[in-house]
PDB file of C-alpha atoms and ligand atoms in Angstrom:
ATOM      1  CA  UNK D  28     -12.716   7.853   2.926  1.00 75.00           C
ATOM      2  CA  UNK D  29     -13.109   5.914  -0.351  1.00 82.00           C
ATOM      3  CA  UNK D  30     -14.993   2.618  -0.085  1.00 88.00           C
ATOM      4  CA  UNK D  31     -16.051   1.729  -3.616  1.00 95.00           C
ATOM      5  CA  UNK D  32     -13.930  -1.384  -4.032  1.00 97.00           C
ATOM      6  CA  UNK D  33     -14.643  -2.644  -0.552  1.00 98.00           C
ATOM      7  CA  UNK D  34     -18.328  -2.196  -1.205  1.00 98.00           C
ATOM      8  CA  UNK D  35     -17.855  -4.372  -4.285  1.00 97.00           C
ATOM      9  CA  UNK D  36     -16.205  -7.065  -2.114  1.00 98.00           C
ATOM     10  CA  UNK D  37     -19.170  -7.004   0.265  1.00 98.00           C
ATOM     11  CA  UNK D  38     -21.778  -7.095  -2.470  1.00 98.00           C
ATOM     12  CA  UNK D  39     -20.044  -9.992  -4.172  1.00 98.00           C
ATOM     13  CA  UNK D  40     -19.942 -11.898  -0.907  1.00 97.00           C
ATOM     14  CA  UNK D  41     -23.626 -11.254  -0.306  1.00 97.00           C
ATOM     15  CA  UNK D  42     -24.506 -12.606  -3.730  1.00 97.00           C
ATOM     16  CA  UNK D  43     -22.138 -15.600  -3.443  1.00 97.00           C
ATOM     17  CA  UNK D  44     -19.832 -14.356  -6.214  1.00 98.00           C
ATOM     18  CA  UNK D  45     -16.241 -15.535  -5.962  1.00 98.00           C
ATOM     19  CA  UNK D  46     -13.258 -13.536  -7.175  1.00 98.00           C
ATOM     20  CA  UNK D  47      -9.872 -14.371  -8.586  1.00 98.00           C
ATOM     21  CA  UNK D  48      -6.831 -12.171  -7.960  1.00 98.00           C
ATOM     22  CA  UNK D  49      -3.511 -12.528  -9.754  1.00 98.00           C
ATOM     23  CA  UNK D  50      -0.546 -11.598  -7.576  1.00 98.00           C
ATOM     24  CA  UNK D  51       2.246  -9.751  -9.350  1.00 96.00           C
ATOM     25  CA  UNK D  52       5.595  -9.468  -7.622  1.00 93.00           C
ATOM     26  CA  UNK D  53       7.324  -6.446  -9.235  1.00 92.00           C
ATOM     27  CA  UNK D  54      10.683  -8.188  -8.795  1.00 90.00           C
ATOM     28  CA  UNK D  55       9.666 -11.052 -11.029  1.00 91.00           C
ATOM     29  CA  UNK D  56       8.188  -9.272 -14.039  1.00 92.00           C
ATOM     30  CA  UNK D  57       9.495  -7.134 -16.878  1.00 92.00           C
ATOM     31  CA  UNK D  58       7.400  -5.061 -19.301  1.00 93.00           C
ATOM     32  CA  UNK D  59       6.932  -7.966 -21.657  1.00 96.00           C
ATOM     33  CA  UNK D  60       5.778 -10.302 -18.892  1.00 96.00           C
ATOM     34  CA  UNK D  61       3.312  -7.728 -17.588  1.00 96.00           C
ATOM     35  CA  UNK D  62       1.850  -7.364 -21.078  1.00 96.00           C
ATOM     36  CA  UNK D  63       1.459 -11.125 -21.357  1.00 97.00           C
ATOM     37  CA  UNK D  64      -0.240 -11.357 -17.941  1.00 97.00           C
ATOM     38  CA  UNK D  65      -2.541  -8.446 -18.785  1.00 97.00           C
ATOM     39  CA  UNK D  66      -3.715 -10.005 -22.039  1.00 98.00           C
ATOM     40  CA  UNK D  67      -4.447 -13.313 -20.341  1.00 98.00           C
ATOM     41  CA  UNK D  68      -6.066 -11.689 -17.297  1.00 98.00           C
ATOM     42  CA  UNK D  69      -8.417  -9.503 -19.331  1.00 98.00           C
ATOM     43  CA  UNK D  70      -9.442 -12.468 -21.502  1.00 98.00           C
ATOM     44  CA  UNK D  71     -10.052 -14.620 -18.416  1.00 98.00           C
ATOM     45  CA  UNK D  72     -12.043 -11.884 -16.613  1.00 98.00           C
ATOM     46  CA  UNK D  73      -9.681 -11.779 -13.639  1.00 98.00           C
ATOM     47  CA  UNK D  74     -11.239  -9.671 -10.881  1.00 98.00           C
ATOM     48  CA  UNK D  75      -8.199  -8.029  -9.258  1.00 98.00           C
ATOM     49  CA  UNK D  76      -4.470  -7.643  -9.444  1.00 98.00           C
ATOM     50  CA  UNK D  77      -2.556  -7.741  -6.195  1.00 98.00           C
ATOM     51  CA  UNK D  78       0.848  -6.078  -6.469  1.00 96.00           C
ATOM     52  CA  UNK D  79       3.586  -6.424  -3.883  1.00 93.00           C
ATOM     53  CA  UNK D  80       5.354  -9.030  -1.805  1.00 80.00           C
ATOM     54  CA  UNK D  81       7.078  -9.653   1.500  1.00 74.00           C
ATOM     55  CA  UNK D  82      10.341  -8.462   0.023  1.00 77.00           C
ATOM     56  CA  UNK D  83      10.431  -6.210  -3.029  1.00 77.00           C
ATOM     57  CA  UNK D  84      13.940  -5.321  -4.123  1.00 76.00           C
ATOM     58  CA  UNK D  85      13.387  -3.527  -7.419  1.00 74.00           C
ATOM     59  CA  UNK D  86      12.238   0.081  -7.589  1.00 76.00           C
ATOM     60  CA  UNK D  87       9.763  -0.178 -10.448  1.00 88.00           C
ATOM     61  CA  UNK D  88       6.584  -0.618  -8.406  1.00 92.00           C
ATOM     62  CA  UNK D  89       5.071   2.642  -9.734  1.00 93.00           C
ATOM     63  CA  UNK D  90       5.998   1.842 -13.298  1.00 93.00           C
ATOM     64  CA  UNK D  91       4.632  -1.695 -12.993  1.00 94.00           C
ATOM     65  CA  UNK D  92       1.259  -0.406 -11.748  1.00 96.00           C
ATOM     66  CA  UNK D  93       1.113   2.362 -14.348  1.00 96.00           C
ATOM     67  CA  UNK D  94       1.641  -0.211 -17.075  1.00 96.00           C
ATOM     68  CA  UNK D  95      -1.225  -2.318 -15.717  1.00 96.00           C
ATOM     69  CA  UNK D  96      -3.524   0.694 -15.426  1.00 96.00           C
ATOM     70  CA  UNK D  97      -2.751   1.890 -18.952  1.00 95.00           C
ATOM     71  CA  UNK D  98      -3.910  -1.393 -20.497  1.00 92.00           C
ATOM     72  CA  UNK D  99      -6.660  -2.768 -18.257  1.00 94.00           C
ATOM     73  CA  UNK D 100      -9.510  -1.661 -16.039  1.00 96.00           C
ATOM     74  CA  UNK D 101      -8.952  -4.511 -13.586  1.00 98.00           C
ATOM     75  CA  UNK D 102      -8.535  -2.907 -10.131  1.00 98.00           C
ATOM     76  CA  UNK D 103      -5.028  -2.968  -8.634  1.00 98.00           C
ATOM     77  CA  UNK D 104      -4.767  -3.635  -4.899  1.00 98.00           C
ATOM     78  CA  UNK D 105      -1.462  -3.099  -3.153  1.00 97.00           C
ATOM     79  CA  UNK D 106      -0.314  -6.040  -1.054  1.00 97.00           C
ATOM     80  CA  UNK D 107       2.652  -4.445   0.684  1.00 94.00           C
ATOM     81  CA  UNK D 108       5.370  -6.122   2.710  1.00 89.00           C
ATOM     82  CA  UNK D 109       6.451  -2.731   4.035  1.00 87.00           C
ATOM     83  CA  UNK D 110       5.342   0.919   3.951  1.00 86.00           C
ATOM     84  CA  UNK D 111       7.810   1.553   1.117  1.00 86.00           C
ATOM     85  CA  UNK D 112       5.499  -0.437  -1.172  1.00 90.00           C
ATOM     86  CA  UNK D 113       2.786   2.208  -1.361  1.00 93.00           C
ATOM     87  CA  UNK D 114       2.030   3.603  -4.793  1.00 94.00           C
ATOM     88  CA  UNK D 115      -0.558   6.279  -5.500  1.00 94.00           C
ATOM     89  CA  UNK D 116      -1.152   4.733  -8.928  1.00 96.00           C
ATOM     90  CA  UNK D 117      -2.975   1.746  -7.422  1.00 97.00           C
ATOM     91  CA  UNK D 118      -6.683   1.721  -6.615  1.00 97.00           C
ATOM     92  CA  UNK D 119      -6.594   0.430  -3.066  1.00 98.00           C
ATOM     93  CA  UNK D 120      -4.292  -0.724  -0.307  1.00 97.00           C
ATOM     94  CA  UNK D 121      -4.687  -3.906   1.686  1.00 98.00           C
ATOM     95  CA  UNK D 122      -3.771  -2.284   4.993  1.00 97.00           C
ATOM     96  CA  UNK D 123      -2.340  -5.402   6.570  1.00 97.00           C
ATOM     97  CA  UNK D 124      -2.022  -6.054  10.270  1.00 98.00           C
ATOM     98  CA  UNK D 125      -0.346  -9.387  10.970  1.00 97.00           C
ATOM     99  CA  UNK D 126      -2.870 -10.589  13.530  1.00 98.00           C
ATOM    100  CA  UNK D 127      -1.572 -14.178  13.539  1.00 98.00           C
ATOM    101  CA  UNK D 128       1.845 -13.003  14.781  1.00 96.00           C
ATOM    102  CA  UNK D 129       3.079 -11.306  17.895  1.00 96.00           C
ATOM    103  CA  UNK D 130       5.447  -8.888  16.257  1.00 95.00           C
ATOM    104  CA  UNK D 131       4.231  -5.431  17.351  1.00 96.00           C
ATOM    105  CA  UNK D 132       5.917  -3.753  14.383  1.00 95.00           C
ATOM    106  CA  UNK D 133       3.672  -5.605  11.926  1.00 95.00           C
ATOM    107  CA  UNK D 134       0.589  -5.372  14.122  1.00 96.00           C
ATOM    108  CA  UNK D 135       0.706  -1.572  14.546  1.00 97.00           C
ATOM    109  CA  UNK D 136       4.252  -0.149  14.638  1.00 96.00           C
ATOM    110  CA  UNK D 137       4.835   0.387  10.925  1.00 95.00           C
ATOM    111  CA  UNK D 138       1.278   1.654  10.525  1.00 97.00           C
ATOM    112  CA  UNK D 139       1.916   4.439  13.034  1.00 97.00           C
ATOM    113  CA  UNK D 140       5.080   5.539  11.265  1.00 95.00           C
ATOM    114  CA  UNK D 141       3.509   5.572   7.813  1.00 95.00           C
ATOM    115  CA  UNK D 142      -0.006   6.789   8.737  1.00 97.00           C
ATOM    116  CA  UNK D 143       0.179  10.373   7.357  1.00 96.00           C
ATOM    117  CA  UNK D 144       1.846   9.144   4.164  1.00 94.00           C
ATOM    118  CA  UNK D 145      -0.768   6.423   3.655  1.00 96.00           C
ATOM    119  CA  UNK D 146      -3.649   8.771   4.397  1.00 96.00           C
ATOM    120  CA  UNK D 147      -2.364  11.353   1.897  1.00 96.00           C
ATOM    121  CA  UNK D 148      -1.875   8.738  -0.809  1.00 95.00           C
ATOM    122  CA  UNK D 149      -5.517   9.038  -1.867  1.00 95.00           C
ATOM    123  CA  UNK D 150      -5.778   5.249  -1.999  1.00 97.00           C
ATOM    124  CA  UNK D 151      -8.821   3.365  -0.815  1.00 98.00           C
ATOM    125  CA  UNK D 152      -7.702   1.776   2.458  1.00 98.00           C
ATOM    126  CA  UNK D 153      -8.900  -1.739   3.266  1.00 98.00           C
ATOM    127  CA  UNK D 154      -8.067  -2.726   6.866  1.00 98.00           C
ATOM    128  CA  UNK D 155      -7.068  -6.381   6.548  1.00 98.00           C
ATOM    129  CA  UNK D 156      -6.428  -8.949   9.275  1.00 98.00           C
ATOM    130  CA  UNK D 157      -3.495 -10.839   7.791  1.00 98.00           C
ATOM    131  CA  UNK D 158      -3.020 -14.406   9.020  1.00 98.00           C
ATOM    132  CA  UNK D 159      -0.017 -16.476   8.050  1.00 97.00           C
ATOM    133  CA  UNK D 160      -0.664 -20.218   8.207  1.00 98.00           C
ATOM    134  CA  UNK D 161       2.179 -22.743   8.219  1.00 97.00           C
ATOM    135  CA  UNK D 162       2.629 -23.904   4.626  1.00 96.00           C
ATOM    136  CA  UNK D 163       5.007 -26.771   5.288  1.00 95.00           C
ATOM    137  CA  UNK D 164       8.246 -24.876   4.679  1.00 89.00           C
ATOM    138  CA  UNK D 165       9.723 -21.546   5.731  1.00 88.00           C
ATOM    139  CA  UNK D 166       8.422 -18.931   3.281  1.00 87.00           C
ATOM    140  CA  UNK D 167       9.637 -15.368   2.742  1.00 88.00           C
ATOM    141  CA  UNK D 168       6.690 -14.022   4.711  1.00 89.00           C
ATOM    142  CA  UNK D 169       7.353 -16.274   7.712  1.00 86.00           C
ATOM    143  CA  UNK D 170      11.045 -15.297   7.768  1.00 89.00           C
ATOM    144  CA  UNK D 171      10.599 -11.567   7.152  1.00 88.00           C
ATOM    145  CA  UNK D 172       7.704 -11.200   9.582  1.00 91.00           C
ATOM    146  CA  UNK D 173       9.736 -12.776  12.400  1.00 91.00           C
ATOM    147  CA  UNK D 174       6.486 -14.238  13.666  1.00 93.00           C
ATOM    148  CA  UNK D 175       5.353 -17.821  14.127  1.00 95.00           C
ATOM    149  CA  UNK D 176       2.701 -18.889  11.603  1.00 97.00           C
ATOM    150  CA  UNK D 177      -0.461 -20.584  12.853  1.00 98.00           C
ATOM    151  CA  UNK D 178       0.098 -24.361  12.646  1.00 98.00           C
ATOM    152  CA  UNK D 179      -1.702 -25.830   9.620  1.00 98.00           C
ATOM    153  CA  UNK D 180      -3.888 -28.133  11.715  1.00 98.00           C
ATOM    154  CA  UNK D 181      -4.871 -25.632  14.430  1.00 98.00           C
ATOM    155  CA  UNK D 182      -8.250 -24.721  13.004  1.00 98.00           C
ATOM    156  CA  UNK D 183      -9.502 -23.328  16.294  1.00 98.00           C
ATOM    157  CA  UNK D 184      -6.601 -20.888  16.566  1.00 98.00           C
ATOM    158  CA  UNK D 185      -7.273 -19.702  13.025  1.00 99.00           C
ATOM    159  CA  UNK D 186     -10.989 -19.362  13.786  1.00 99.00           C
ATOM    160  CA  UNK D 187     -10.444 -17.374  17.006  1.00 99.00           C
ATOM    161  CA  UNK D 188      -7.826 -15.153  15.341  1.00 98.00           C
ATOM    162  CA  UNK D 189     -10.160 -14.310  12.458  1.00 99.00           C
ATOM    163  CA  UNK D 190     -13.068 -13.676  14.849  1.00 99.00           C
ATOM    164  CA  UNK D 191     -10.906 -11.355  16.942  1.00 98.00           C
ATOM    165  CA  UNK D 192      -9.767  -9.545  13.799  1.00 98.00           C
ATOM    166  CA  UNK D 193     -13.350  -8.983  12.722  1.00 98.00           C
ATOM    167  CA  UNK D 194     -14.394  -7.719  16.146  1.00 98.00           C
ATOM    168  CA  UNK D 195     -11.400  -5.359  16.186  1.00 98.00           C
ATOM    169  CA  UNK D 196     -12.814  -3.788  13.044  1.00 98.00           C
ATOM    170  CA  UNK D 197     -10.851  -5.438  10.242  1.00 98.00           C
ATOM    171  CA  UNK D 198     -12.809  -5.320   6.977  1.00 98.00           C
ATOM    172  CA  UNK D 199     -11.156  -8.339   5.347  1.00 98.00           C
ATOM    173  CA  UNK D 200      -9.359 -11.464   6.526  1.00 99.00           C
ATOM    174  CA  UNK D 201      -6.473 -12.720   4.377  1.00 98.00           C
ATOM    175  CA  UNK D 202      -5.243 -16.219   5.239  1.00 98.00           C
ATOM    176  CA  UNK D 203      -1.935 -16.915   3.525  1.00 97.00           C
ATOM    177  CA  UNK D 204       0.220 -20.040   3.539  1.00 97.00           C
ATOM    178  CA  UNK D 205       3.012 -17.923   2.004  1.00 95.00           C
ATOM    179  CA  UNK D 206       4.174 -17.633  -1.561  1.00 93.00           C
ATOM    180  CA  UNK D 207       5.189 -20.999  -2.969  1.00 93.00           C
ATOM    181  CA  UNK D 208       3.926 -22.837   0.117  1.00 96.00           C
ATOM    182  CA  UNK D 209       4.328 -26.604  -0.107  1.00 97.00           C
ATOM    183  CA  UNK D 210       0.966 -27.119   1.522  1.00 98.00           C
ATOM    184  CA  UNK D 211      -1.836 -24.670   0.819  1.00 98.00           C
ATOM    185  CA  UNK D 212      -4.415 -23.961   3.521  1.00 98.00           C
ATOM    186  CA  UNK D 213      -6.799 -26.869   4.085  1.00 98.00           C
ATOM    187  CA  UNK D 214     -10.433 -26.642   3.131  1.00 98.00           C
ATOM    188  CA  UNK D 215     -11.318 -27.634   6.689  1.00 98.00           C
ATOM    189  CA  UNK D 216      -9.597 -24.545   8.086  1.00 98.00           C
ATOM    190  CA  UNK D 217     -11.159 -22.318   5.417  1.00 98.00           C
ATOM    191  CA  UNK D 218     -14.613 -23.703   6.166  1.00 98.00           C
ATOM    192  CA  UNK D 219     -14.328 -23.218   9.925  1.00 98.00           C
ATOM    193  CA  UNK D 220     -13.031 -19.668   9.581  1.00 99.00           C
ATOM    194  CA  UNK D 221     -15.582 -18.725   6.894  1.00 98.00           C
ATOM    195  CA  UNK D 222     -18.446 -20.015   9.034  1.00 98.00           C
ATOM    196  CA  UNK D 223     -17.440 -17.786  11.925  1.00 98.00           C
ATOM    197  CA  UNK D 224     -16.911 -14.415  10.256  1.00 98.00           C
ATOM    198  CA  UNK D 225     -19.091 -12.205   8.084  1.00 98.00           C
ATOM    199  CA  UNK D 226     -16.378 -10.158   6.382  1.00 98.00           C
ATOM    200  CA  UNK D 227     -14.866 -11.324   3.059  1.00 98.00           C
ATOM    201  CA  UNK D 228     -12.175 -14.008   3.267  1.00 98.00           C
ATOM    202  CA  UNK D 229      -9.112 -13.971   0.983  1.00 99.00           C
ATOM    203  CA  UNK D 230      -7.107 -17.191   0.584  1.00 99.00           C
ATOM    204  CA  UNK D 231      -3.652 -17.585  -0.948  1.00 98.00           C
ATOM    205  CA  UNK D 232      -0.342 -19.371  -0.799  1.00 97.00           C
ATOM    206  CA  UNK D 233       0.668 -22.510  -2.671  1.00 98.00           C
ATOM    207  CA  UNK D 234      -2.439 -22.815  -4.847  1.00 98.00           C
ATOM    208  CA  UNK D 235      -1.281 -24.408  -8.090  1.00 98.00           C
ATOM    209  CA  UNK D 236      -4.361 -26.125  -9.475  1.00 98.00           C
ATOM    210  CA  UNK D 237      -7.830 -24.992 -10.567  1.00 98.00           C
ATOM    211  CA  UNK D 238      -9.403 -27.851  -8.565  1.00 98.00           C
ATOM    212  CA  UNK D 239      -7.887 -26.539  -5.330  1.00 98.00           C
ATOM    213  CA  UNK D 240      -9.113 -23.012  -6.083  1.00 98.00           C
ATOM    214  CA  UNK D 241     -12.583 -24.422  -6.714  1.00 98.00           C
ATOM    215  CA  UNK D 242     -12.603 -26.430  -3.469  1.00 98.00           C
ATOM    216  CA  UNK D 243     -11.403 -23.399  -1.511  1.00 98.00           C
ATOM    217  CA  UNK D 244     -14.294 -21.365  -2.879  1.00 98.00           C
ATOM    218  CA  UNK D 245     -16.753 -24.104  -2.026  1.00 98.00           C
ATOM    219  CA  UNK D 246     -15.293 -24.133   1.500  1.00 98.00           C
ATOM    220  CA  UNK D 247     -16.019 -20.427   1.895  1.00 98.00           C
ATOM    221  CA  UNK D 248     -13.171 -18.424   0.360  1.00 98.00           C
ATOM    222  CA  UNK D 249     -14.387 -15.233  -1.308  1.00 98.00           C
ATOM    223  CA  UNK D 250     -11.169 -14.301  -3.118  1.00 98.00           C
ATOM    224  CA  UNK D 251      -8.469 -16.674  -4.357  1.00 98.00           C
ATOM    225  CA  UNK D 252      -4.952 -15.280  -4.832  1.00 98.00           C
ATOM    226  CA  UNK D 253      -2.380 -17.018  -7.030  1.00 98.00           C
ATOM    227  CA  UNK D 254       1.118 -15.750  -7.798  1.00 98.00           C
ATOM    228  CA  UNK D 255       3.885 -18.312  -7.940  1.00 96.00           C
ATOM    229  CA  UNK D 256       2.122 -20.914 -10.086  1.00 98.00           C
ATOM    230  CA  UNK D 257       1.184 -18.249 -12.650  1.00 98.00           C
ATOM    231  CA  UNK D 258       4.762 -17.000 -12.801  1.00 95.00           C
ATOM    232  CA  UNK D 259       5.692 -20.518 -13.882  1.00 96.00           C
ATOM    233  CA  UNK D 260       2.761 -21.150 -16.209  1.00 97.00           C
ATOM    234  CA  UNK D 261       0.696 -18.129 -17.219  1.00 97.00           C
ATOM    235  CA  UNK D 262      -1.900 -20.284 -18.979  1.00 96.00           C
ATOM    236  CA  UNK D 263      -3.175 -21.222 -15.523  1.00 98.00           C
ATOM    237  CA  UNK D 264      -4.831 -17.801 -15.352  1.00 98.00           C
ATOM    238  CA  UNK D 265      -7.663 -18.928 -17.617  1.00 98.00           C
ATOM    239  CA  UNK D 266      -8.136 -22.287 -15.902  1.00 98.00           C
ATOM    240  CA  UNK D 267      -8.125 -20.957 -12.349  1.00 98.00           C
ATOM    241  CA  UNK D 268     -10.333 -17.999 -13.235  1.00 98.00           C
ATOM    242  CA  UNK D 269     -12.848 -20.385 -14.784  1.00 98.00           C
ATOM    243  CA  UNK D 270     -12.734 -22.659 -11.721  1.00 98.00           C
ATOM    244  CA  UNK D 271     -13.251 -19.774  -9.286  1.00 98.00           C
ATOM    245  CA  UNK D 272     -16.089 -18.215 -11.238  1.00 98.00           C
ATOM    246  CA  UNK D 273     -17.769 -21.554 -11.846  1.00 97.00           C
ATOM    247  CA  UNK D 274     -18.155 -22.074  -8.091  1.00 93.00           C
ATOM    248  CA  UNK D 275     -20.954 -19.589  -8.078  1.00 79.00           C
ATOM    249  CA  UNK D 276     -22.670 -21.268 -11.032  1.00 68.00           C
ATOM    250  CA  UNK D 277     -22.360 -24.667  -9.330  1.00 68.00           C
ATOM    251  CA  UNK D 278     -23.963 -23.230  -6.210  1.00 59.00           C
ATOM    252  CA  UNK D 279     -26.717 -21.617  -8.226  1.00 49.00           C
ATOM    253  CA  UNK D 280     -27.264 -24.953  -9.950  1.00 46.00           C
ATOM    254  CA  UNK D 281     -27.681 -26.668  -6.604  1.00 45.00           C
ATOM    255  CA  UNK D 282     -30.125 -24.064  -5.403  1.00 42.00           C
ATOM    256  CA  UNK D 283     -32.172 -24.319  -8.559  1.00 39.00           C
ATOM    257  CA  UNK D 284     -32.318 -28.107  -8.430  1.00 35.00           C
TER     258      UNK D 284
HETATM  259  C1  1GP C  27       1.386 -15.092  -1.294  1.00 87.08           C
HETATM  260  O1  1GP C  27      -0.932 -15.584  -1.135  1.00 87.08           O
HETATM  261  C2  1GP C  27       0.082 -15.224  -1.990  1.00 87.08           C
HETATM  262  O2  1GP C  27       1.375 -14.116  -0.332  1.00 87.08           O
HETATM  263  C3  1GP C  27       0.164 -16.094  -3.200  1.00 87.08           C
HETATM  264  O3  1GP C  27       0.913 -17.260  -2.981  1.00 87.08           O
HETATM  265  O4  1GP C  27       2.615 -17.158  -4.796  1.00 87.08           O
HETATM  266  O5  1GP C  27       2.077 -19.324  -3.660  1.00 87.08           O
HETATM  267  O6  1GP C  27       0.444 -18.284  -5.218  1.00 87.08           O
HETATM  268  P1  1GP C  27       1.535 -18.052  -4.237  1.00 87.08           P
END
């Protein structure tokens, strides 16, 4: 099985390098918008594109990914809300199991049904413990998943869930407050979870400012995902990318002092 991108995640974590991923929802972009995002992302040295969403209505997922791949070498990771969002044109698949919920369909059911299809896709598969954290308002992911999010202040539940995910063999943990969350995940929760796992930690949901991305990285996030805020103001790509990548420099500065 392919592991090149995952290996990159691990090596970056080991060397303290933080990554920035731009989330593209195929429903919300046309060709022109994708071109604009690509230009800004390449200039800002964005590390990854995530493509997908809890609910994707349009049918141009393949075309959207092909357009990205034809113009940029930035790896494309699928972030699927359902097995129908698998495209062989991507580089890898975040193979999500909703470990914060108790909906068996999203823990294992849909995986069983789509397993041969996913295996034959040729994609690099990244088993990901997906944890939805309450973001202060019902989000698409909390409604569609039909599962209760982890309360925003229950750091111990988040910690134990992530630890269990790691011991079950997940290769990544993705903590998500949901797209457009009113309250992004607290740094306290990120810090407690990061301290208790060794696998890379992805954080997303409701991040709208470079400062928050920076603080999340300092707290232990390895990858920051932003979608909604960039849809509204694409110039944030440069600012957030700079903030995320400067975390490592700040840490190096401290060590050298
Ligand atoms: C949602 O984590 C992602 O699943 C990104 O959230 O769209 O709020 O940035 P935003």
